[in-house]
XYZ file of C-alpha atoms in Angstrom:
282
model
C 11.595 -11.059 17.081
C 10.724 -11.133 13.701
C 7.398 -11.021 12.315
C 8.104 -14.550 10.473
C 7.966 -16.209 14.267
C 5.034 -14.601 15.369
C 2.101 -17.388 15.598
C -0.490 -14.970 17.023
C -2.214 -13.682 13.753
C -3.123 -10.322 14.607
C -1.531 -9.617 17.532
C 0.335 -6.796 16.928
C -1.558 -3.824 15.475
C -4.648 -4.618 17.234
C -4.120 -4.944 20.395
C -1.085 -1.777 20.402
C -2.980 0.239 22.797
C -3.167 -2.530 25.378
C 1.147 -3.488 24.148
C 2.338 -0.092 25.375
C 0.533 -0.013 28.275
C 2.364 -3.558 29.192
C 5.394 -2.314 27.600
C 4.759 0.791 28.903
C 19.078 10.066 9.648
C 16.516 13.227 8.323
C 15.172 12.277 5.253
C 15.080 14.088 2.098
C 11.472 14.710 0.209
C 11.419 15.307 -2.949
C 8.674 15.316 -5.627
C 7.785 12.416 -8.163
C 5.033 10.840 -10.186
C 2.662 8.859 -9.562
C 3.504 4.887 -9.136
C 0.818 2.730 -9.514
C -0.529 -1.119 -9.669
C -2.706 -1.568 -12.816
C -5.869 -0.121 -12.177
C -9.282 0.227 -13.709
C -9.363 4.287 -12.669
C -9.753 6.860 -15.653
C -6.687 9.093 -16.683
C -6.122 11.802 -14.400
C -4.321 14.861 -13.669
C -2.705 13.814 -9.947
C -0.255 16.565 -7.857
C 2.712 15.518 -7.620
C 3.774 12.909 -5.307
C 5.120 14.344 -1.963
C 8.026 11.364 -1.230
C 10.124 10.936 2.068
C 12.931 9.252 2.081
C 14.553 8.416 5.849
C 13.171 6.923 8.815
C 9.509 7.308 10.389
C 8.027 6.366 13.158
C 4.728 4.959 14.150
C 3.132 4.832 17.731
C -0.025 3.527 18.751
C -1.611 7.542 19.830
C -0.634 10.881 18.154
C 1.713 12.237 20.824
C 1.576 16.211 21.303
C 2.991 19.198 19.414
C 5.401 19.775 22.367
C 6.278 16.180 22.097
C 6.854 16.131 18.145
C 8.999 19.838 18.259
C 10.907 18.053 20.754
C 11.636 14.829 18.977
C 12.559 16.550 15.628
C 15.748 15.554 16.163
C 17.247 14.725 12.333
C 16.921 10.943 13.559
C 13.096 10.613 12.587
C 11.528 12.841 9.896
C 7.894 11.271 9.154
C 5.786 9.992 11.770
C 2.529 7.730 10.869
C -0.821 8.760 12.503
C -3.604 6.321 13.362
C -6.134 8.886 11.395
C -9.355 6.505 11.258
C -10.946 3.368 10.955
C -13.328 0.985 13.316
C -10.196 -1.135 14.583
C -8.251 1.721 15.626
C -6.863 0.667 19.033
C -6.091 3.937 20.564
C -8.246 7.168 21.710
C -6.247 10.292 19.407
C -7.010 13.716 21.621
C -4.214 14.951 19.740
C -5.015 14.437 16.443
C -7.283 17.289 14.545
C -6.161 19.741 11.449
C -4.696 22.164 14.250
C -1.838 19.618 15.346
C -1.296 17.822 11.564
C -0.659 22.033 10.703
C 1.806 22.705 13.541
C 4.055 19.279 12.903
C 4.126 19.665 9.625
C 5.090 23.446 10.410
C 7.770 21.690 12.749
C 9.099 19.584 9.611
C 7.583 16.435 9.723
C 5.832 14.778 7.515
C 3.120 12.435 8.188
C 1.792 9.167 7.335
C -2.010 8.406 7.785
C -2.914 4.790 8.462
C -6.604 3.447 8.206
C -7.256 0.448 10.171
C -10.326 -0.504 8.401
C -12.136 -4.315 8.383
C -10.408 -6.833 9.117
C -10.431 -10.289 7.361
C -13.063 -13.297 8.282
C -10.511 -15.803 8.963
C -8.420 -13.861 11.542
C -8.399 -15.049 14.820
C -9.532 -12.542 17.794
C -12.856 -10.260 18.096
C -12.957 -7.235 16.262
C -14.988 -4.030 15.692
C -15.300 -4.116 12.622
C -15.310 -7.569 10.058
C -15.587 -8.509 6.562
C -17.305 -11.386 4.909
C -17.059 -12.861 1.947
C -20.345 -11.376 0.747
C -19.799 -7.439 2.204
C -15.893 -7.283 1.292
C -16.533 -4.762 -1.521
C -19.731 -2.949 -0.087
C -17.540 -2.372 2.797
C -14.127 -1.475 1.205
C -16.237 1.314 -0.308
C -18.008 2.530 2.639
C -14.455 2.535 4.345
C -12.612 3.707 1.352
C -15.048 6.885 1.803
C -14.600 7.271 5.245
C -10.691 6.860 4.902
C -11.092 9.741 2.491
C -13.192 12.087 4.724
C -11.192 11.809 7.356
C -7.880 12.789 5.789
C -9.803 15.607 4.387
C -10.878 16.682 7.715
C -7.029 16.867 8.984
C -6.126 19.074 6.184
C -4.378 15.764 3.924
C -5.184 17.475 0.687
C -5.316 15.487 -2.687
C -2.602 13.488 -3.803
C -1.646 12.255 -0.339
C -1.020 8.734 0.023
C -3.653 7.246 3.276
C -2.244 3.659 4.072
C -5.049 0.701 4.633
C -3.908 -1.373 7.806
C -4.298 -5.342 7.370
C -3.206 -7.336 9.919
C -2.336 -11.162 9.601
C -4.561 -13.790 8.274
C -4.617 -17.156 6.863
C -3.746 -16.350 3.315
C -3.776 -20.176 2.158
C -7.527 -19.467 3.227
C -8.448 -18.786 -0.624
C -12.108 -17.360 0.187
C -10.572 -15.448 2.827
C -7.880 -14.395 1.129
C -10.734 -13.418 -1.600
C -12.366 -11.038 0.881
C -9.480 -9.563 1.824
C -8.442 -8.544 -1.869
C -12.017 -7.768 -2.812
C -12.089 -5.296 -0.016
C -8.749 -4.188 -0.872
C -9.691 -3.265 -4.305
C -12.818 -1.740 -3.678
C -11.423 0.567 -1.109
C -8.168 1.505 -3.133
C -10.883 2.429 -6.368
C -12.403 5.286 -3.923
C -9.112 6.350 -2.879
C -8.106 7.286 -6.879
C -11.071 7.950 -7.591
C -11.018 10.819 -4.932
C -7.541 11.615 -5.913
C -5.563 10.019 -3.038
C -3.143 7.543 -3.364
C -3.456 3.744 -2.549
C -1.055 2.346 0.509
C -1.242 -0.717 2.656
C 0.102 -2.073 5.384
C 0.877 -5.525 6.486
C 3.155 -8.401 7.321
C 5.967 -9.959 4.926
C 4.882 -13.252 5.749
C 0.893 -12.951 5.324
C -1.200 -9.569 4.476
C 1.723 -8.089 2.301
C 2.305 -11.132 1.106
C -1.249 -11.395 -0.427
C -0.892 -7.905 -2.003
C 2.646 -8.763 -3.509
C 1.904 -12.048 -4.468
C -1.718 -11.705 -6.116
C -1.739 -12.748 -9.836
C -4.277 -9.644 -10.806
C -2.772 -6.605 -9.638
C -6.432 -4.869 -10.796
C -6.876 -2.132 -8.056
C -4.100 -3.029 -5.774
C -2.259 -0.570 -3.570
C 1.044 1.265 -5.353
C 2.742 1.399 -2.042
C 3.280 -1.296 0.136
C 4.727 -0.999 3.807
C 5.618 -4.185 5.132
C 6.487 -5.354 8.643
C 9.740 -7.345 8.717
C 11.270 -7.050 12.088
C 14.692 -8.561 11.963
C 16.066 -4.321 12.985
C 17.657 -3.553 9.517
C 16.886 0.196 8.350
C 16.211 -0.919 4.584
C 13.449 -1.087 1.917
C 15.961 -3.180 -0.727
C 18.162 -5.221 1.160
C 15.400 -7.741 2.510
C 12.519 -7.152 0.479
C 11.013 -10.428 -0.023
C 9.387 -10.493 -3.375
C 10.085 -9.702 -6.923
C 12.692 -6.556 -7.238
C 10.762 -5.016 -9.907
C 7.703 -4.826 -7.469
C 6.559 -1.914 -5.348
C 10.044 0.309 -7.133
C 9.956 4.410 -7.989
C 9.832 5.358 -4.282
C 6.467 3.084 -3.424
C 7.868 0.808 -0.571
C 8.352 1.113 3.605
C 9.672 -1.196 5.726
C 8.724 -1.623 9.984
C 11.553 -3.242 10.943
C 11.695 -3.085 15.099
C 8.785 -2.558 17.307
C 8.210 -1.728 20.793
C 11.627 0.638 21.041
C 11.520 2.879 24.387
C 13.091 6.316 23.291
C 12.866 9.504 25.111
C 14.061 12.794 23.235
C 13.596 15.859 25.797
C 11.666 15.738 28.307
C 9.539 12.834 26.228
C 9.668 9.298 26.622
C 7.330 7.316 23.813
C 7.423 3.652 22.474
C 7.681 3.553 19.005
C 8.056 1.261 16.160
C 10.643 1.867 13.946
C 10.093 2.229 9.786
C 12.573 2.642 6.884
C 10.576 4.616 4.370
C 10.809 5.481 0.714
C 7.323 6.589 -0.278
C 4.690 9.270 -0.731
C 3.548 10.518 2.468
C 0.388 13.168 3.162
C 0.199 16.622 1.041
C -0.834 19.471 4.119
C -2.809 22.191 2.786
């Protein structure tokens, strides 16, 4: 089903843990400079962007090493990891600098997502909301937290740390306000801790904000954007201007909820066609 007939706002990253439960070709990397939306950070000296180009996968909890060295297959090379946030749906006993070391050893490369707050005008209860008057006080305090955390896992500086947004009412102009206040408030910490800005969200509403918004002041320089009609491609159906989001800066989700088992392992994933940065492991 494609994301464009969902009519549950927010039903999708949210709620994953509680989805699986009911549910139950290699890429090549290769270095290249930072892309950016216009932004209000100083000049600086960044390390080189760290870009994979192939399919990833994302899945609601970290699974374990032996799990990862047995589904390094060739057919996924990057895997995204649910590294922080208040609206993080799933427990990660798996996740610490230890494990990010040994998969990376193993040859993947990693992804960290950031569910931070989530907008005022979405539907649902959440941990963790913003208003219109604490959008930037709390894209800062989340930016920072973002930040620490990747540094905890060993995602060294230069790594790109992806903000989750799920779907919202973006015809909701002081919502949609929020949201890109918050946006831009926690992208500024990310540069100006030396990480790169990411976000992910859905073609038809939280991406679409992003893409779409007239003042690209602070915005993310990669967008990942869920679009599930199952084709393996960041060009072929991207929905907005071709000049946007180009230079290795885009990812597409395009199936979710796909039963695989490689070994002896058996996990749900979501499927994502990615050309962009990924995490730098020191």
């Amino acid at each position: 089903m494609s994301e464009e007939g969902r009519s549950r706002p927010g039903s999708h990253r949210l709620s994953k843990r509680n989805r699986y439960v009911a549910w139950g070709a290699t890429g090549a990397v290769v270095a290249a400079g930072a892309t950016f939306a216009a932004t209000s950070a100083s000049a600086t000296t960044w390390p080189a962007q760290k870009t994979f180009t192939g399919r990833a996968f994302d899945t609601c909890t970290a699974p374990s090493a032996a799990a990862m060295k047995a589904w390094h297959t060739g057919f996924y090379g990057a895997a995204a990891v649910y590294m922080g946030g208040k609206n993080r749906g799933c427990a990660q006993p798996n996740l610490t600098k230890s494990w990010v070391k040994t998969v990376n050893s193993q040859g993947w490369k990693l992804i960290p997502l950031y569910v931070g707050a989530q907008p005022p005008c979405q539907t649902g209860t959440r941990n963790e909301k913003m208003t219109t008057t604490n959008a930037a006080s709390l894209g800062t305090a989340d930016g920072k937290d973002a930040v620490a955390k990747a540094t905890a896992l060993g995602m060294k500086t230069g790594s790109a740390l992806y903000l989750d947004m799920e779907p919202y009412d973006i015809e909701n102009a002081s919502c949609n306000k929020a949201v890109l206040t918050y946006v831009r408030a926690f992208d500024k910490v990310l540069r100006g801790k030396i990480y790169r800005a990411g976000y992910y969200g859905f073609s038809s509403s939280s991406a679409a904000a992003i893409a779409t918004a007239t003042d690209r002041t602070d915005l993310p320089g990669n967008l990942w954007y869920a679009k599930w009609d199952k084709v393996n491609t960041t060009t072929s159906d991207w929905p907005w201007a071709k000049t946007l989001y180009t230079n290795h800066s885009r990812a597409h989700q395009y199936m979710v909820n796909s039963k695989e088992k490689r070994g002896a392992y058996t996990i749900t994933v979501d499927r994502d066609a990615w050309d962009a940065p990924v995490a730098i492991i020191g």
